[in-house]
Structure formats: C-alpha cells, structure tokens
Amino acid sequence: MIAAVLFSGGQDSSLSSLILSNYFDVELLTFSAGLSQNWETAKGVAAKLGLPHKTVFFDDGVIDAAAKIMIDDGFPNNGLNYLHKKALECVASMDRYDILADGTRRDDRSPRLDYSEVKSLEDRYNIVYVRPLAGFGRKVIDVLVNRFFVIREEEDISCRSDYEYEVRMFISDRYGKDTVDKIFPKRHLHSLVVDKNWSEKYDEEDKGCEDKTS
Amino acid sequence: MIAAVLFSGGQDSSLSSLILSNYFDVELLTFSAGLSQNWETAKGVAAKLGLPHKTVFFDDGVIDAAAKIMIDDGFPNNGLNYLHKKALECVASMDRYDILADGTRRDDRSPRLDYSEVKSLEDRYNIVYVRPLAGFGRKVIDVLVNRFFVIREEEDISCRSDYEYEVRMFISDRYGKDTVDKIFPKRHLHSLVVDKNWSEKYDEEDKGCEDKTS
C-alpha cells in the first residue's frame, strides 16, 4: 500500500512519515503555489530521510481564495485550513495512493478537519486518511523528534515549505505588507529537520538483516 | 521511558501496544473488578506478543458506580467511559510510568476522553497520555491487524478481558439478567488476538542484527 504524506520538512510531518514508513510505502508531497522555490527545503529533508518526494502545485485561484478568507477573518487559521483541505483533496484525486496522511498533532487547532469532513473526504475519494500523530501531545512528540532527527529552530519563513510563506508573499504583493502584519503573528519559530539522527551504517546492516529473514 | 498500555487482549489494544513498543518499553495492564478470571485472556495474549503483563484491580465501589450510571442511562457508554477514566487515573497515580496509553481508535465513541479531560489527566498526574490509534480509522487498522496478528472473532464475552464482562456479571447478580439485556446489545463480536503473525525466527535474527549494530 502506498501512503502519501503532506510534507513540509518540519518535525511533525517528518515524524509522521517515519512512523508510517514502518508499515507502508511512503511518498512525501509538498504543495506550492508556484510563487517561490520554498518547496526545495522539503525536498532536501526528504532526501536526508531517504524517502521519495514530489512537489505538487495548487490549482490557479486556490492561494487567492485562501488569502481572501484570511483577510476577511483577520487571522490565518481558516485560510490555512482551506489550503490543507485543497491539498488533501488534490492528492486524494490522484488515484495513485491508498492512504493519505499528514503531520497534524493532537493539540493542533489548524490545519484540522472535523470528523464529518474526514468521513466526507474518505467517502468521496474512496481513500483512507490517517493522522499518525493525532493521539500524541507536544511532550512525547518532542521526545521522538529529538531521538530521530537533528533539528534547527528557524525564524526565517523562506526556509519553510509550509503554506504560510507563499500566502504571505501573495497577500503582501496584492494587499500590501501592512495586511500581512495584521494577519500573521510577528515571530514564530519553526522546527526544521536538517538531518536524521541515525547512521547509514545502521540502515545498511538493517537491510542485510531483512534480506536474511526474507 | 516506560509506557503502560491498558490492554484487553483485543486487536486494538494489541496493535496500539505493538506500535508503541517500537519506541518505548511497554507494559500491558489489564483491569479487573476481581469478580472473574477473565483477565487471563489478556495475560495469554501478552505472553504470545512477548510483552510484560500485569493485572490491576479496581478499587471497591468502582464497578458498582459504573453499573449505576449504566442503569440510569439505559445504555453502557457512559459507564464504560467512567471505568476507563478510573483505570487511567489508577495507572497514572502509580508513579512508575512516563506514558499512559490505550487502544482507542479515531472512530470510537466510547470509551473516550474529551480534550479537556485529557489535559486534566496529564496535568493532575504529570503524565503523558497517548492514543496511538487516534488518527486511524477502521479500514487501515484492519490492514495492520491482519498483517501482525492471528485473529479469532469471539462472541462469548467470558473470553474477553475488557470491562464489559464483569460489569454485566455485577448487574446480573445485583439487578437481574433482564436489566443486563435492557442495557447491552444482544450480539456483539469481539476480535480477539490469538497469536502474532510473525515467526520467532524473525525475532531472533532481528535481535542478532541489533546486537551487531549496537
């Protein structure tokens, strides 16, 4: 079974991918509006983790609609949620994946689908949506992240492959930088995975072991 | 870190334990009101899975209070939820475990703690509560269960180490069998794990591999 994981290169989507890769063939998918090359960060992290990666581009108008939601609300959550749902629906419609996953955690308020949206997504596309971190709070995720990854705390959002960077770019270009500053929090650290915390040696010996038992 | 998993010997708590055992030292705990030996099923499954197991007894009055809730409601959900919360609080207060877990799934309505109850449990006992299956629906759980376990569908509830058997016994003795029949559904199949679906040979070679890389 092939699982697609929405992947930003951050610690949560990396941990989610690692857990799923124990059970399924995992492919990492990063969404971009095509306004920047910020998906390259995620591509680099995917290569470090040794997992296949693809960049997928949002349809025209999606980033525009998300920006409008954020401007109407005066805060980003519902707009980010809209982008996340569009990304999930796009992957679900590809007809390549059995499982669709992300790195959303128990304590995340956004992006997050409510139960009826999850069931609707699964029924409409005949796909399985899983959230490997849905039952884990911050504390235990930090333990696992530090065990498996080398992390860098990053303030520069251009290093991030999540939705926020390009939607900020878009709003800044279309509505001005003041509008961006009104909607988004000023300072927000993002934990970026810079490498895995285990050696290639382990990978190779592990592989040898699998061959013996097969 | 040591994780305690509330364990019935059923497929969900077995899968939850298996997932957690990749990351933590896992101990399986089965609760009993001391009215029967039905915890022996879970003990047997734990032995098959090669994970340590303990039986823990509810305090006096707990099963009585759960029965009263069920009789007042006319259905079992809130009473089962009460027992589950009592079990979680009991394990949390043991001062032995860093992590407290169960096998509740995304689609389970009961037993289930709401978000404020989860935060309250974690804060009061300074423990981490995790639900490894919280982000997984029935379909993907079935795939993993069939990959990792040999399952038997079981109607006889005396073979089950969950809360229901003893609370039914208690209500039958105290309030009569008619009351049991009013509260509980007539026929309910339970998927019991009878063995693991991987060979000892794999375990041994895997261990050999770990030794080499350590």
Short mmCIF file of C-alpha atoms in Angstrom, two decimals:
data_model
loop_
_atom_site.label_atom_id
_atom_site.label_comp_id
_atom_site.label_asym_id
_atom_site.label_seq_id
_atom_site.Cartn_x
_atom_site.Cartn_y
_atom_site.Cartn_z
CA MET A 1 0.00 0.00 0.00
CA ILE A 2 1.26 3.45 -0.89
CA ALA A 3 0.81 6.33 1.56
CA ALA A 4 1.14 9.97 0.52
CA VAL A 5 2.20 12.28 3.34
CA LEU A 6 1.71 16.06 3.07
CA PHE A 7 5.23 17.13 3.87
CA SER A 8 6.73 20.50 4.85
CA GLY A 9 10.16 19.30 6.03
CA GLY A 10 9.18 20.29 9.57
CA GLN A 11 9.47 17.99 12.56
CA ASP A 12 5.82 16.92 12.67
CA SER A 13 5.43 15.82 9.05
CA SER A 14 8.90 14.17 9.24
CA LEU A 15 7.94 12.15 12.32
CA SER A 16 4.59 11.24 10.82
CA SER A 17 6.36 9.99 7.66
CA LEU A 18 8.88 7.99 9.67
CA ILE A 19 6.15 6.23 11.67
CA LEU A 20 4.12 5.43 8.55
CA SER A 21 7.20 4.18 6.68
CA ASN A 22 7.36 1.27 9.17
CA TYR A 23 4.11 -0.04 7.71
CA PHE A 24 3.63 1.33 4.18
CA ASP A 25 5.49 2.61 1.11
CA VAL A 26 5.64 6.32 1.80
CA GLU A 27 5.85 9.20 -0.69
CA LEU A 28 6.27 12.75 0.55
CA LEU A 29 4.31 15.51 -1.21
CA THR A 30 4.96 19.21 -0.80
CA PHE A 31 2.43 21.75 -2.07
CA SER A 32 3.42 25.03 -3.68
CA ALA A 33 1.52 27.87 -5.31
CA GLY A 34 4.45 28.28 -7.69
CA LEU A 35 5.33 31.71 -6.29
CA SER A 36 8.71 30.62 -4.87
CA GLN A 37 11.17 27.78 -4.63
CA ASN A 38 10.45 27.21 -0.93
CA TRP A 39 9.46 23.58 -1.63
CA GLU A 40 13.21 22.93 -2.07
CA THR A 41 13.63 22.78 1.71
CA ALA A 42 11.20 19.88 1.96
CA LYS A 43 12.84 18.16 -1.00
CA GLY A 44 16.20 18.39 0.78
CA VAL A 45 14.82 16.99 4.05
CA ALA A 46 13.11 14.14 2.17
CA ALA A 47 16.47 13.25 0.58
CA LYS A 48 18.13 13.20 4.04
CA LEU A 49 15.38 10.88 5.29
CA GLY A 50 15.76 8.67 2.21
CA LEU A 51 12.10 8.94 1.23
CA PRO A 52 10.77 9.77 -2.27
CA HIS A 53 9.48 13.32 -2.72
CA LYS A 54 7.25 15.19 -5.15
CA THR A 55 6.26 18.84 -5.42
CA VAL A 56 2.63 19.44 -6.34
CA PHE A 57 1.24 22.79 -7.47
CA PHE A 58 -2.06 24.21 -6.28
CA ASP A 59 -4.63 24.99 -8.98
CA ASP A 60 -4.98 28.62 -10.03
CA GLY A 61 -7.12 30.61 -7.64
CA VAL A 62 -6.53 28.45 -4.56
CA ILE A 63 -3.97 30.75 -2.93
CA ASP A 64 -6.15 33.74 -3.87
CA ALA A 65 -9.20 32.21 -2.15
CA ALA A 66 -7.15 31.34 0.96
CA ALA A 67 -5.82 34.91 1.13
CA LYS A 68 -9.38 36.29 0.92
CA ILE A 69 -10.51 34.06 3.83
CA MET A 70 -7.57 35.27 5.95
CA ILE A 71 -8.22 38.92 5.13
CA ASP A 72 -11.94 38.58 5.94
CA ASP A 73 -11.16 36.79 9.22
CA GLY A 74 -8.18 38.93 10.23
CA PHE A 75 -6.33 35.75 11.26
CA PRO A 76 -4.80 32.89 9.26
CA ASN A 77 -6.32 29.66 10.70
CA ASN A 78 -9.34 29.17 8.44
CA GLY A 79 -7.34 30.12 5.36
CA LEU A 80 -4.59 27.62 6.24
CA ASN A 81 -7.29 25.03 6.85
CA TYR A 82 -8.74 25.76 3.39
CA LEU A 83 -5.31 25.21 1.79
CA HIS A 84 -4.84 21.98 3.73
CA LYS A 85 -8.21 20.64 2.59
CA LYS A 86 -7.44 21.62 -1.03
CA ALA A 87 -4.09 19.79 -0.77
CA LEU A 88 -5.74 16.67 0.71
CA GLU A 89 -8.43 16.65 -1.99
CA CYS A 90 -5.84 17.11 -4.72
CA VAL A 91 -3.79 14.12 -3.54
CA ALA A 92 -6.92 12.04 -2.92
CA SER A 93 -8.00 12.61 -6.54
CA MET A 94 -4.66 11.40 -7.98
CA ASP A 95 -5.78 7.76 -7.97
CA ARG A 96 -2.29 6.65 -7.01
CA TYR A 97 -2.47 6.43 -3.22
CA ASP A 98 -4.28 4.08 -0.84
CA ILE A 99 -3.53 6.23 2.18
CA LEU A 100 -3.41 9.96 2.61
CA ALA A 101 -1.64 11.32 5.69
CA ASP A 102 -0.32 14.46 7.31
CA GLY A 103 1.67 15.51 10.37
CA THR A 104 -1.11 17.20 12.31
CA ARG A 105 -0.90 16.64 16.06
CA ARG A 106 -3.45 16.11 18.85
CA ASP A 107 -3.06 19.70 20.04
CA ASP A 108 -3.14 21.39 16.61
CA ARG A 109 -6.18 23.61 16.10
CA SER A 110 -5.30 24.38 12.47
CA PRO A 111 -4.99 22.89 9.97
CA ARG A 112 -7.52 20.37 11.13
CA LEU A 113 -10.55 18.65 9.62
CA ASP A 114 -13.51 17.89 11.84
CA TYR A 115 -14.88 14.36 11.97
CA SER A 116 -17.57 14.85 9.31
CA GLU A 117 -15.02 16.45 6.94
CA VAL A 118 -12.71 13.42 7.43
CA LYS A 119 -15.53 10.97 6.67
CA SER A 120 -16.61 13.04 3.66
CA LEU A 121 -13.05 13.10 2.29
CA GLU A 122 -12.71 9.32 2.70
CA ASP A 123 -16.11 8.57 1.15
CA ARG A 124 -15.86 10.99 -1.78
CA TYR A 125 -12.42 9.76 -2.87
CA ASN A 126 -12.52 6.17 -1.57
CA ILE A 127 -9.27 6.78 0.25
CA VAL A 128 -8.04 6.26 3.81
CA TYR A 129 -6.98 9.42 5.65
CA VAL A 130 -4.66 8.86 8.61
CA ARG A 131 -3.08 11.21 11.14
CA PRO A 132 -0.28 9.21 12.81
CA LEU A 133 0.31 11.97 15.39
CA ALA A 134 -3.37 12.55 16.25
CA GLY A 135 -3.03 10.78 19.59
CA PHE A 136 0.27 12.38 20.62
CA GLY A 137 0.75 15.63 22.55
CA ARG A 138 3.70 18.01 22.28
CA LYS A 139 5.78 16.38 25.04
CA VAL A 140 6.02 12.88 23.59
CA ILE A 141 6.46 14.22 20.05
CA ASP A 142 9.46 16.25 21.24
CA VAL A 143 10.99 13.09 22.73
CA LEU A 144 10.61 11.18 19.45
CA VAL A 145 11.70 14.11 17.26
CA ASN A 146 14.91 14.53 19.26
CA ARG A 147 15.56 10.82 19.11
CA PHE A 148 15.16 10.54 15.34
CA PHE A 149 16.10 13.93 13.88
CA VAL A 150 18.65 16.73 14.03
CA ILE A 151 16.57 19.91 14.41
CA ARG A 152 17.22 23.59 13.75
CA GLU A 153 14.90 26.27 15.11
CA GLU A 154 14.25 28.59 12.21
CA GLU A 155 12.64 32.03 12.23
CA ASP A 156 13.21 32.85 8.54
CA ILE A 157 9.99 31.65 6.92
CA SER A 158 11.55 31.50 3.46
CA CYS A 159 13.29 28.31 4.69
CA ARG A 160 9.91 26.70 5.32
CA SER A 161 7.99 24.62 2.83
CA ASP A 162 4.61 25.07 4.50
CA TYR A 163 1.64 27.02 3.16
CA GLU A 164 2.34 30.17 5.16
CA TYR A 165 5.31 31.56 3.24
CA GLU A 166 3.66 31.80 -0.15
CA VAL A 167 0.32 33.02 1.14
CA ARG A 168 2.20 35.82 2.96
CA MET A 169 4.02 36.61 -0.30
CA PHE A 170 0.74 36.70 -2.16
CA ILE A 171 -1.03 38.94 0.37
CA SER A 172 1.99 41.25 0.53
CA ASP A 173 2.05 41.67 -3.26
CA ARG A 174 -1.70 42.06 -3.67
CA TYR A 175 -2.76 43.89 -0.48
CA GLY A 176 0.48 45.30 0.98
CA LYS A 177 2.85 44.32 3.77
CA ASP A 178 0.67 46.01 6.43
CA THR A 179 -2.10 43.50 5.73
CA VAL A 180 0.35 40.62 6.25
CA ASP A 181 1.45 42.09 9.59
CA LYS A 182 -2.17 42.41 10.73
CA ILE A 183 -3.00 38.77 9.96
CA PHE A 184 0.09 36.81 10.98
CA PRO A 185 1.91 36.67 14.33
CA LYS A 186 5.16 38.63 14.26
CA ARG A 187 7.59 35.97 15.40
CA HIS A 188 7.05 32.29 15.10
CA LEU A 189 9.81 29.69 15.38
CA HIS A 190 9.54 26.62 13.20
CA SER A 191 11.46 23.42 13.93
CA LEU A 192 13.11 22.34 10.72
CA VAL A 193 14.60 18.89 10.28
CA VAL A 194 18.17 19.22 8.99
CA ASP A 195 19.17 15.56 9.15
CA LYS A 196 18.22 12.20 10.53
CA ASN A 197 19.73 11.15 13.83
CA TRP A 198 20.74 7.64 12.83
CA SER A 199 23.66 6.45 10.76
CA GLU A 200 23.78 4.97 7.26
CA LYS A 201 25.69 2.08 8.81
CA TYR A 202 22.59 1.13 10.77
CA ASP A 203 20.47 1.37 7.62
CA GLU A 204 22.77 -0.95 5.72
CA GLU A 205 23.10 -3.57 8.44
CA ASP A 206 19.38 -3.42 8.97
CA LYS A 207 18.82 -4.08 5.29
CA GLY A 208 21.19 -7.06 5.47
CA CYS A 209 19.13 -8.43 8.29
CA GLU A 210 15.90 -8.11 6.33
CA ASP A 211 17.43 -9.98 3.39
CA LYS A 212 18.41 -12.86 5.64
CA THR A 213 14.94 -13.28 7.05
CA SER A 214 13.05 -12.98 3.79
CA MET B 1 10.73 5.66 29.03
CA ILE B 2 8.13 3.18 30.22
CA ALA B 3 4.68 3.17 28.65
CA ALA B 4 1.71 1.46 30.29
CA VAL B 5 -0.97 0.32 27.84
CA LEU B 6 -4.49 -0.52 29.02
CA PHE B 7 -4.80 -3.96 27.50
CA SER B 8 -7.79 -6.23 26.85
CA GLY B 9 -6.13 -8.73 24.53
CA GLY B 10 -8.31 -7.43 21.70
CA GLN B 11 -6.97 -6.31 18.33
CA ASP B 12 -6.96 -2.58 19.05
CA SER B 13 -5.02 -2.63 22.31
CA SER B 14 -2.65 -5.24 20.81
CA LEU B 15 -1.92 -3.06 17.77
CA SER B 16 -1.51 0.03 19.94
CA SER B 17 1.00 -1.86 22.13
CA LEU B 18 2.91 -3.11 19.11
CA ILE B 19 3.25 0.40 17.65
CA LEU B 20 4.37 1.88 20.98
CA SER B 21 6.85 -0.94 21.58
CA ASN B 22 8.85 0.38 18.60
CA TYR B 23 9.63 3.49 20.61
CA PHE B 24 9.26 2.75 24.35
CA ASP B 25 9.45 -0.02 26.94
CA VAL B 26 5.87 -1.22 27.05
CA GLU B 27 3.99 -2.88 29.92
CA LEU B 28 0.47 -4.17 29.37
CA LEU B 29 -2.07 -3.64 32.16
CA THR B 30 -5.44 -5.36 32.35
CA PHE B 31 -8.07 -4.14 34.80
CA SER B 32 -10.37 -6.44 36.72
CA ALA B 33 -13.02 -5.95 39.38
CA GLY B 34 -11.96 -9.30 40.85
CA LEU B 35 -15.29 -10.93 40.01
CA SER B 36 -13.82 -13.39 37.50
CA GLN B 37 -10.62 -14.69 35.96
CA ASN B 38 -11.33 -13.05 32.58
CA TRP B 39 -8.04 -11.10 32.76
CA GLU B 40 -6.34 -14.44 31.98
CA THR B 41 -7.18 -13.99 28.28
CA ALA B 42 -5.22 -10.75 28.13
CA LYS B 43 -2.35 -12.31 30.07
CA GLY B 44 -2.19 -15.11 27.49
CA VAL B 45 -2.20 -12.70 24.54
CA ALA B 46 0.52 -10.59 26.18
CA ALA B 47 2.67 -13.74 26.52
CA LYS B 48 2.15 -14.50 22.81
CA LEU B 49 3.22 -10.95 21.94
CA GLY B 50 6.25 -11.24 24.24
CA LEU B 51 5.31 -8.15 26.26
CA PRO B 52 5.20 -7.94 30.09
CA HIS B 53 1.72 -8.00 31.62
CA LYS B 54 0.11 -7.08 34.94
CA THR B 55 -3.42 -7.40 36.23
CA VAL B 56 -4.66 -4.44 38.26
CA PHE B 57 -7.80 -4.50 40.42
CA PHE B 58 -10.31 -1.67 40.55
CA ASP B 59 -10.94 -0.12 43.97
CA ASP B 60 -14.08 -1.20 45.81
CA GLY B 61 -17.15 0.63 44.62
CA VAL B 62 -15.89 1.42 41.10
CA ILE B 63 -17.82 -1.34 39.34
CA ASP B 64 -20.87 -0.51 41.48
CA ALA B 65 -20.74 3.16 40.41
CA ALA B 66 -20.29 2.20 36.72
CA ALA B 67 -23.29 -0.14 36.93
CA LYS B 68 -25.43 2.65 38.45
CA ILE B 69 -24.50 5.01 35.59
CA MET B 70 -25.46 2.35 33.02
CA ILE B 71 -28.77 1.59 34.71
CA ASP B 72 -29.66 5.29 34.96
CA ASP B 73 -28.74 5.86 31.30
CA GLY B 74 -30.23 2.64 29.94
CA PHE B 75 -27.10 2.19 27.79
CA PRO B 76 -23.48 1.28 28.62
CA ASN B 77 -21.32 4.02 27.05
CA ASN B 78 -21.02 6.50 29.93
CA GLY B 79 -20.48 3.70 32.44
CA LEU B 80 -17.72 2.18 30.29
CA ASN B 81 -16.19 5.65 29.97
CA TYR B 82 -16.27 6.01 33.75
CA LEU B 83 -14.41 2.69 34.16
CA HIS B 84 -11.84 3.71 31.54
CA LYS B 85 -11.17 7.02 33.30
CA LYS B 86 -10.84 5.24 36.65
CA ALA B 87 -8.35 2.80 35.07
CA LEU B 88 -6.32 5.65 33.50
CA GLU B 89 -6.23 7.56 36.80
CA CYS B 90 -5.20 4.45 38.70
CA VAL B 91 -2.24 3.77 36.38
CA ALA B 92 -1.31 7.47 36.27
CA SER B 93 -1.09 7.53 40.07
CA MET B 94 1.32 4.56 40.19
CA ASP B 95 4.36 6.77 39.76
CA ARG B 96 6.02 4.11 37.62
CA TYR B 97 5.09 5.15 34.08
CA ASP B 98 6.10 8.08 31.89
CA ILE B 99 3.45 7.33 29.30
CA LEU B 100 -0.08 6.08 29.65
CA ALA B 101 -1.75 4.66 26.54
CA ASP B 102 -4.75 2.75 25.32
CA GLY B 103 -6.08 1.22 22.12
CA THR B 104 -8.94 3.63 21.44
CA ARG B 105 -9.44 4.40 17.75
CA ARG B 106 -10.43 7.50 15.78
CA ASP B 107 -13.97 6.23 15.30
CA ASP B 108 -14.57 5.04 18.88
CA ARG B 109 -17.26 6.98 20.69
CA SER B 110 -16.70 5.19 23.99
CA PRO B 111 -14.53 4.85 25.94
CA ARG B 112 -13.20 8.26 25.04
CA LEU B 113 -11.97 11.28 26.97
CA ASP B 114 -12.68 14.73 25.58
CA TYR B 115 -9.82 17.18 25.11
CA SER B 116 -10.23 18.94 28.48
CA GLU B 117 -10.33 15.58 30.29
CA VAL B 118 -7.10 14.54 28.54
CA LYS B 119 -5.34 17.77 29.55
CA SER B 120 -6.68 17.47 33.10
CA LEU B 121 -5.40 13.86 33.38
CA GLU B 122 -1.95 14.87 32.10
CA ASP B 123 -1.71 17.92 34.38
CA ARG B 124 -3.01 16.31 37.56
CA TYR B 125 -0.67 13.31 37.32
CA ASN B 126 2.22 14.85 35.38
CA ILE B 127 1.98 12.02 32.86
CA VAL B 128 1.76 11.82 29.08
CA TYR B 129 -1.39 10.19 27.71
CA VAL B 130 -1.13 8.85 24.17
CA ARG B 131 -3.60 7.16 21.84
CA PRO B 132 -1.51 5.59 19.06
CA LEU B 133 -4.64 4.67 17.06
CA ALA B 134 -6.38 8.06 17.44
CA GLY B 135 -5.60 9.03 13.84
CA PHE B 136 -6.52 5.68 12.26
CA GLY B 137 -9.95 4.58 11.03
CA ARG B 138 -11.28 1.03 10.93
CA LYS B 139 -10.04 0.23 7.41
CA VAL B 140 -6.33 0.84 7.94
CA ILE B 141 -6.44 -0.73 11.41
CA ASP B 142 -7.86 -3.92 9.86
CA VAL B 143 -4.98 -3.98 7.37
CA LEU B 144 -2.38 -3.70 10.14
CA VAL B 145 -4.16 -6.11 12.48
CA ASN B 146 -4.29 -8.79 9.78
CA ARG B 147 -0.65 -8.21 8.95
CA PHE B 148 0.59 -8.55 12.53
CA PHE B 149 -1.87 -10.83 14.34
CA VAL B 150 -3.84 -14.04 14.06
CA ILE B 151 -7.42 -13.10 14.96
CA ARG B 152 -10.45 -15.05 16.16
CA GLU B 153 -13.92 -13.49 16.11
CA GLU B 154 -15.40 -14.27 19.51
CA GLU B 155 -18.98 -13.90 20.67
CA ASP B 156 -18.55 -15.47 24.13
CA ILE B 157 -17.81 -12.45 26.32
CA SER B 158 -16.27 -14.56 29.08
CA CYS B 159 -13.23 -14.84 26.75
CA ARG B 160 -12.81 -11.07 26.79
CA SER B 161 -10.67 -9.16 29.26
CA ASP B 162 -12.45 -5.85 28.76
CA TYR B 163 -14.65 -4.03 31.26
CA GLU B 164 -17.94 -5.28 29.86
CA TYR B 165 -17.90 -8.87 31.06
CA GLU B 166 -17.57 -8.14 34.77
CA VAL B 167 -19.94 -5.20 34.77
CA ARG B 168 -22.55 -7.44 33.12
CA MET B 169 -21.88 -10.08 35.81
CA PHE B 170 -22.26 -7.47 38.50
CA ILE B 171 -25.52 -6.05 37.11
CA SER B 172 -26.92 -9.56 36.58
CA ASP B 173 -26.20 -10.55 40.20
CA ARG B 174 -27.44 -7.30 41.73
CA TYR B 175 -30.29 -6.24 39.43
CA GLY B 176 -31.18 -9.39 37.45
CA LYS B 177 -30.46 -10.65 33.94
CA ASP B 178 -33.34 -8.66 32.44
CA THR B 179 -31.55 -5.43 33.36
CA VAL B 180 -28.40 -6.62 31.55
CA ASP B 181 -30.44 -7.42 28.45
CA LYS B 182 -32.01 -3.94 28.50
CA ILE B 183 -28.63 -2.16 28.68
CA PHE B 184 -26.32 -4.15 26.43
CA PRO B 185 -26.68 -5.06 22.75
CA LYS B 186 -27.61 -8.71 22.28
CA ARG B 187 -24.85 -9.85 19.97
CA HIS B 188 -21.51 -8.23 19.64
CA LEU B 189 -18.48 -9.88 18.05
CA HIS B 190 -15.10 -9.09 19.51
CA SER B 191 -11.85 -9.66 17.62
CA LEU B 192 -9.50 -11.49 19.93
CA VAL B 193 -5.81 -11.82 19.17
CA VAL B 194 -4.80 -15.48 19.41
CA ASP B 195 -1.22 -15.16 18.22
CA LYS B 196 1.23 -12.89 16.49
CA ASN B 197 1.63 -13.24 12.76
CA TRP B 198 5.43 -13.25 12.64
CA SER B 199 7.85 -16.03 13.49
CA GLU B 200 10.25 -16.39 16.40
CA LYS B 201 12.93 -16.90 13.74
CA TYR B 202 12.42 -13.32 12.62
CA ASP B 203 12.60 -12.10 16.22
CA GLU B 204 15.88 -13.91 16.80
CA GLU B 205 17.57 -12.79 13.61
CA ASP B 206 16.31 -9.29 14.20
CA LYS B 207 17.86 -9.36 17.66
CA GLY B 208 21.13 -10.59 16.16
CA CYS B 209 21.04 -7.64 13.81
CA GLU B 210 20.50 -5.20 16.65
CA ASP B 211 23.45 -6.65 18.55
CA LYS B 212 25.71 -6.17 15.55
CA THR B 213 24.82 -2.53 15.15
CA SER B 214 24.97 -1.59 18.83
#
